[in-house]
């Protein structure tokens, strides 16, 4: 997807602070962080949102969570805690239409959600 900013980051064509990369997924710092730690974890292949997930993407989605766990430890927020968010479409507040998992931590998250 040439016009997708996250595909361009995955391909190394747009700048980002990459904190993890393998054959299936990439993680990078959010440009406009909402918390001291704010990392986005994305599948390398273009998936628009959770609505477009296929059965064969199950392992890939599990992989995103495992990366989140590893990065939380690496960032030193595993014990203090963190929040994982996936926004979908307008009511979910999705603005970039390449599926991504937000990893937020380093301060107490606000409640309630929604
Ligand atoms: P969402 O609202 O869930 O679609 O989240 C999109 C996130 O992507 C926002 O938190 C933005 O700050 C972030 N973002 C947008 N463009 C970039 C970029 N070029 N590099 C890193 N993060 C970005
Ligand atoms: Zn994309």
Coordinates of N, CA and C and ligand atoms in Angstrom, one line a residue:
X1 N 0.9 -1.2 0.0 CA 0.0 0.0 0.0 C 0.9 1.3 0.0
X2 N 1.1 1.8 -1.1 CA 2.0 3.0 -1.3 C 1.5 4.2 -0.5
X3 N 0.2 4.4 -0.4 CA -0.3 5.6 0.3 C -0.6 5.4 1.8
X4 N -0.1 4.3 2.3 CA -0.3 4.0 3.8 C 1.0 4.4 4.5
X5 N 0.9 5.3 5.5 CA 2.1 5.7 6.2 C 2.7 4.6 7.0
X6 N 1.9 3.7 7.6 CA 2.5 2.6 8.3 C 3.2 1.6 7.4
X7 N 2.6 1.3 6.2 CA 3.3 0.4 5.3 C 4.7 1.1 4.9
X8 N 4.7 2.4 4.8 CA 5.9 3.1 4.4 C 7.0 3.0 5.5
X9 N 6.5 3.1 6.7 CA 7.4 2.9 7.9 C 8.0 1.5 7.9
X10 N 7.1 0.5 7.7 CA 7.5 -0.9 7.7 C 8.6 -1.1 6.6
X11 N 8.4 -0.5 5.5 CA 9.3 -0.7 4.3 C 10.6 0.2 4.5
X12 N 10.6 1.0 5.5 CA 11.8 1.9 5.7 C 11.8 3.1 4.8
X13 N 10.6 3.4 4.3 CA 10.6 4.6 3.3 C 10.1 5.9 4.0
X14 N 9.6 5.7 5.3 CA 9.3 6.9 6.1 C 10.0 6.8 7.4
X15 N 10.4 7.9 8.0 CA 11.2 7.8 9.2 C 10.3 7.5 10.4
X16 N 10.9 6.7 11.3 CA 10.2 6.4 12.6 C 11.3 5.9 13.6
X17 N 11.0 6.0 14.8 CA 11.9 5.4 15.9 C 11.5 4.0 16.1
X18 N 12.1 3.1 15.3 CA 11.8 1.7 15.3 C 12.3 1.0 16.6
X19 N 11.5 0.3 17.3 CA 12.0 -0.3 18.6 C 12.0 -1.8 18.4
X20 N 11.3 -2.3 17.4 CA 11.3 -3.8 17.1 C 10.9 -4.0 15.7
X21 N 11.6 -5.0 15.1 CA 11.2 -5.4 13.7 C 11.5 -6.9 13.5
X22 N 10.6 -7.6 12.9 CA 10.9 -9.0 12.5 C 10.1 -9.2 11.2
X23 N 10.1 -10.5 10.7 CA 9.4 -10.8 9.4 C 7.9 -10.5 9.4
X24 N 7.3 -10.5 10.6 CA 5.9 -10.3 10.7 C 5.4 -9.0 11.2
X25 N 6.2 -8.3 12.0 CA 5.7 -7.2 12.7 C 6.8 -6.1 12.9
X26 N 6.3 -4.9 13.1 CA 7.2 -3.8 13.4 C 6.6 -2.9 14.5
X27 N 7.5 -2.4 15.4 CA 7.0 -1.5 16.5 C 7.8 -0.2 16.4
X28 N 7.1 0.9 16.6 CA 7.8 2.2 16.6 C 7.1 3.2 17.5
X29 N 7.8 4.2 17.9 CA 7.3 5.2 18.8 C 6.2 6.0 18.1
X30 N 5.1 6.3 18.8 CA 4.1 7.2 18.3 C 4.6 8.6 18.2
X31 N 4.3 9.2 17.0 CA 4.7 10.6 16.7 C 4.2 11.6 17.7
X32 N 3.0 11.3 18.3 CA 2.4 12.3 19.2 C 2.0 11.5 20.4
X33 N 3.0 11.2 21.3 CA 2.8 10.3 22.4 C 1.7 10.8 23.4
X34 N 0.8 9.9 23.8 CA -0.2 10.2 24.8 C 0.2 9.8 26.2
X35 N 1.4 9.2 26.3 CA 1.9 8.7 27.6 C 3.4 8.7 27.5
X36 N 4.2 8.6 28.7 CA 5.6 8.6 28.6 C 6.2 7.5 27.7
X37 N 5.5 6.3 27.7 CA 5.8 5.3 26.7 C 4.6 5.1 25.9
X38 N 4.8 5.3 24.6 CA 3.7 5.1 23.6 C 4.3 4.6 22.3
X39 N 4.1 3.2 22.2 CA 4.6 2.5 21.1 C 3.5 1.9 20.3
X40 N 3.6 1.9 18.9 CA 2.6 1.3 18.1 C 3.2 0.0 17.5
X41 N 2.5 -1.1 17.6 CA 2.9 -2.4 17.1 C 2.0 -2.7 15.9
X42 N 2.6 -3.0 14.8 CA 1.8 -3.2 13.5 C 2.2 -4.4 12.8
X43 N 1.3 -5.1 12.2 CA 1.6 -6.2 11.3 C 2.3 -5.6 10.1
X44 N 3.3 -6.3 9.5 CA 4.0 -5.8 8.4 C 3.1 -5.8 7.1
X45 N 2.2 -6.7 7.1 CA 1.3 -6.7 5.9 C 0.1 -5.7 6.2
X46 N -0.4 -5.1 5.2 CA -1.5 -4.1 5.4 C -2.8 -4.8 5.7
X47 N -3.2 -4.6 6.9 CA -4.6 -5.0 7.3 C -5.3 -3.7 7.8
X48 N -6.4 -3.4 7.2 CA -7.0 -2.1 7.5 C -7.4 -1.9 8.9
X49 N -8.2 -2.9 9.5 CA -8.6 -2.8 10.9 C -9.0 -4.2 11.3
X50 N -9.4 -4.3 12.6 CA -9.9 -5.6 13.1 C -11.0 -6.2 12.2
X51 N -11.8 -5.3 11.6 CA -12.9 -5.8 10.8 C -12.4 -6.6 9.6
X52 N -11.2 -6.4 9.2 CA -10.7 -7.1 8.0 C -9.8 -8.3 8.4
X53 N -9.8 -8.7 9.7 CA -9.0 -9.8 10.1 C -9.5 -11.1 9.4
X54 N -8.6 -12.0 9.0 CA -9.0 -13.3 8.5 C -8.6 -14.3 9.5
X55 N -9.2 -15.5 9.3 CA -8.9 -16.6 10.3 C -7.4 -16.9 10.3
X56 N -6.7 -16.8 9.2 CA -5.3 -17.1 9.2 C -4.4 -16.0 9.9
X57 N -5.0 -14.9 10.3 CA -4.3 -13.8 11.0 C -4.2 -14.0 12.5
X58 N -4.9 -15.1 13.0 CA -4.9 -15.3 14.5 C -3.5 -15.4 15.1
X59 N -2.6 -16.1 14.5 CA -1.3 -16.2 15.1 C -0.6 -14.9 15.0
X60 N -0.8 -14.2 13.9 CA -0.1 -12.8 13.8 C -0.6 -11.9 14.9
X61 N -1.9 -11.9 15.2 CA -2.4 -11.0 16.3 C -1.9 -11.5 17.6
X62 N -1.7 -12.7 17.8 CA -1.1 -13.2 19.1 C 0.4 -12.7 19.1
X63 N 1.0 -12.7 18.0 CA 2.4 -12.2 17.9 C 2.5 -10.8 18.3
X64 N 1.5 -9.9 17.9 CA 1.6 -8.5 18.3 C 1.5 -8.4 19.9
X65 N 0.7 -9.2 20.5 CA 0.6 -9.2 22.0 C 1.9 -9.7 22.6
X66 N 2.5 -10.7 22.1 CA 3.8 -11.1 22.6 C 4.9 -10.1 22.5
X67 N 4.9 -9.3 21.4 CA 5.8 -8.2 21.2 C 5.5 -7.1 22.3
X68 N 4.2 -6.9 22.5 CA 3.8 -5.8 23.5 C 4.4 -6.2 24.8
X69 N 4.2 -7.5 25.2 CA 4.7 -8.0 26.5 C 6.2 -7.8 26.6
X70 N 7.0 -8.1 25.5 CA 8.4 -8.0 25.5 C 8.8 -6.5 25.6
X71 N 8.1 -5.6 24.9 CA 8.5 -4.2 24.9 C 8.2 -3.6 26.2
X72 N 7.1 -4.0 26.9 CA 6.7 -3.5 28.2 C 7.8 -3.8 29.2
X73 N 8.4 -5.0 29.1 CA 9.5 -5.3 30.0 C 10.7 -4.5 29.6
X74 N 11.0 -4.4 28.3 CA 12.2 -3.6 27.8 C 12.1 -2.1 28.3
X75 N 10.8 -1.6 28.2 CA 10.6 -0.2 28.6 C 10.5 0.1 30.1
X76 N 10.5 -1.0 30.8 CA 10.5 -0.9 32.3 C 9.1 -0.6 32.9
X77 N 8.0 -1.0 32.1 CA 6.7 -0.6 32.6 C 5.8 -1.9 32.9
X78 N 6.5 -3.0 32.8 CA 5.7 -4.3 32.9 C 5.1 -4.4 34.3
X79 N 5.9 -4.0 35.4 CA 5.4 -4.1 36.7 C 4.4 -3.0 37.1
X80 N 4.8 -1.8 36.7 CA 3.9 -0.6 37.0 C 2.6 -0.7 36.3
X81 N 2.6 -1.2 35.1 CA 1.4 -1.5 34.3 C 1.3 -0.6 33.0
X82 N 0.4 -1.0 32.2 CA 0.3 -0.4 30.9 C -1.1 -0.7 30.3
X83 N -1.4 0.0 29.2 CA -2.7 -0.3 28.5 C -2.4 -0.6 27.1
X84 N -3.1 -1.6 26.6 CA -3.1 -2.0 25.1 C -4.4 -1.6 24.5
X85 N -4.4 -0.9 23.4 CA -5.6 -0.4 22.7 C -5.5 -0.6 21.3
X86 N -6.7 -1.1 20.7 CA -6.8 -1.2 19.2 C -8.1 -0.4 18.9
X87 N -8.0 0.7 18.2 CA -9.1 1.5 17.8 C -9.6 1.0 16.4
X88 N -11.0 1.0 16.3 CA -11.6 0.6 15.0 C -12.6 1.6 14.5
X89 N -12.4 2.1 13.3 CA -13.3 3.0 12.6 C -13.7 4.2 13.4
X90 N -14.7 4.9 13.0 CA -15.0 6.3 13.6 C -15.3 6.3 15.1
X91 N -16.2 5.4 15.5 CA -16.5 5.4 16.9 C -15.4 4.9 17.8
X92 N -14.5 4.1 17.3 CA -13.3 3.7 18.0 C -12.2 4.7 18.0
X93 N -12.3 5.7 17.1 CA -11.3 6.8 17.0 C -10.1 6.4 16.2
X94 N -10.3 5.5 15.2 CA -9.2 5.1 14.4 C -8.9 6.2 13.3
X95 N -7.6 6.6 13.2 CA -7.3 7.6 12.3 C -6.3 7.1 11.2
X96 N -5.6 6.0 11.5 CA -4.7 5.4 10.5 C -5.2 4.0 10.2
X97 N -5.5 3.8 9.0 CA -6.2 2.6 8.6 C -5.3 1.5 8.2
X98 N -4.4 1.2 9.1 CA -3.5 0.0 9.0 C -3.5 -0.5 10.5
X99 N -4.0 -1.6 10.7 CA -4.2 -2.1 12.1 C -3.0 -1.9 13.0
X100 N -3.2 -1.4 14.2 CA -2.1 -1.2 15.1 C -2.5 -1.4 16.6
X101 N -1.6 -1.9 17.4 CA -1.8 -2.0 18.8 C -1.0 -0.9 19.5
X102 N -1.7 -0.1 20.3 CA -1.1 1.0 21.1 C -0.6 0.3 22.4
X103 N 0.7 0.6 22.7 CA 1.2 0.2 24.1 C 1.5 1.5 24.8
X104 N 0.7 1.7 25.8 CA 0.8 3.0 26.6 C 1.2 2.7 28.1
X105 N 2.1 3.5 28.6 CA 2.5 3.3 30.0 C 3.4 4.4 30.5
X106 N 3.9 4.2 31.7 CA 4.8 5.1 32.3 C 4.2 6.1 33.1
X107 N 2.8 6.1 33.1 CA 2.0 7.0 34.1 C 0.7 6.3 34.2
X108 N -0.1 6.7 35.2 CA -1.4 6.0 35.5 C -2.4 6.5 34.4
X109 N -3.0 5.5 33.7 CA -4.0 5.7 32.7 C -5.3 6.3 33.3
X110 N -5.9 7.1 32.5 CA -7.2 7.7 33.1 C -8.4 6.7 32.9
X111 N -9.3 6.8 33.8 CA -10.5 6.0 33.8 C -11.7 6.9 33.9
X112 N -12.9 6.6 33.5 CA -13.2 5.4 32.8 C -12.9 5.4 31.3
X113 N -12.8 4.3 30.7 CA -12.7 4.3 29.2 C -14.0 4.6 28.6
X114 N -13.9 5.0 27.3 CA -15.2 5.2 26.6 C -15.7 6.6 26.8
Ligands
LIG1 P1 -5.4 5.6 15.8 O1 -6.1 6.9 16.2 O2 -5.6 4.4 16.8 O3 -5.6 5.3 14.4 O4 -3.8 5.9 16.1 C1 -3.0 6.4 15.1 C2 -1.7 6.9 15.8 O5 -0.7 7.0 14.9 C3 -1.8 8.2 16.6 O6 -1.5 8.0 17.9 C4 -0.8 9.1 15.9 O7 -0.1 9.9 16.8 C5 0.1 8.0 15.3 N1 0.9 8.4 14.1 C6 0.4 9.0 13.0 N2 1.4 9.2 12.1 C7 2.5 8.6 12.6 C8 3.8 8.5 12.1 N3 4.2 8.9 10.9 N4 4.7 7.9 13.0 C9 4.4 7.5 14.2 N5 3.1 7.6 14.7 C10 2.2 8.2 13.9
LIG2 ZN1 -0.5 -0.2 5.5

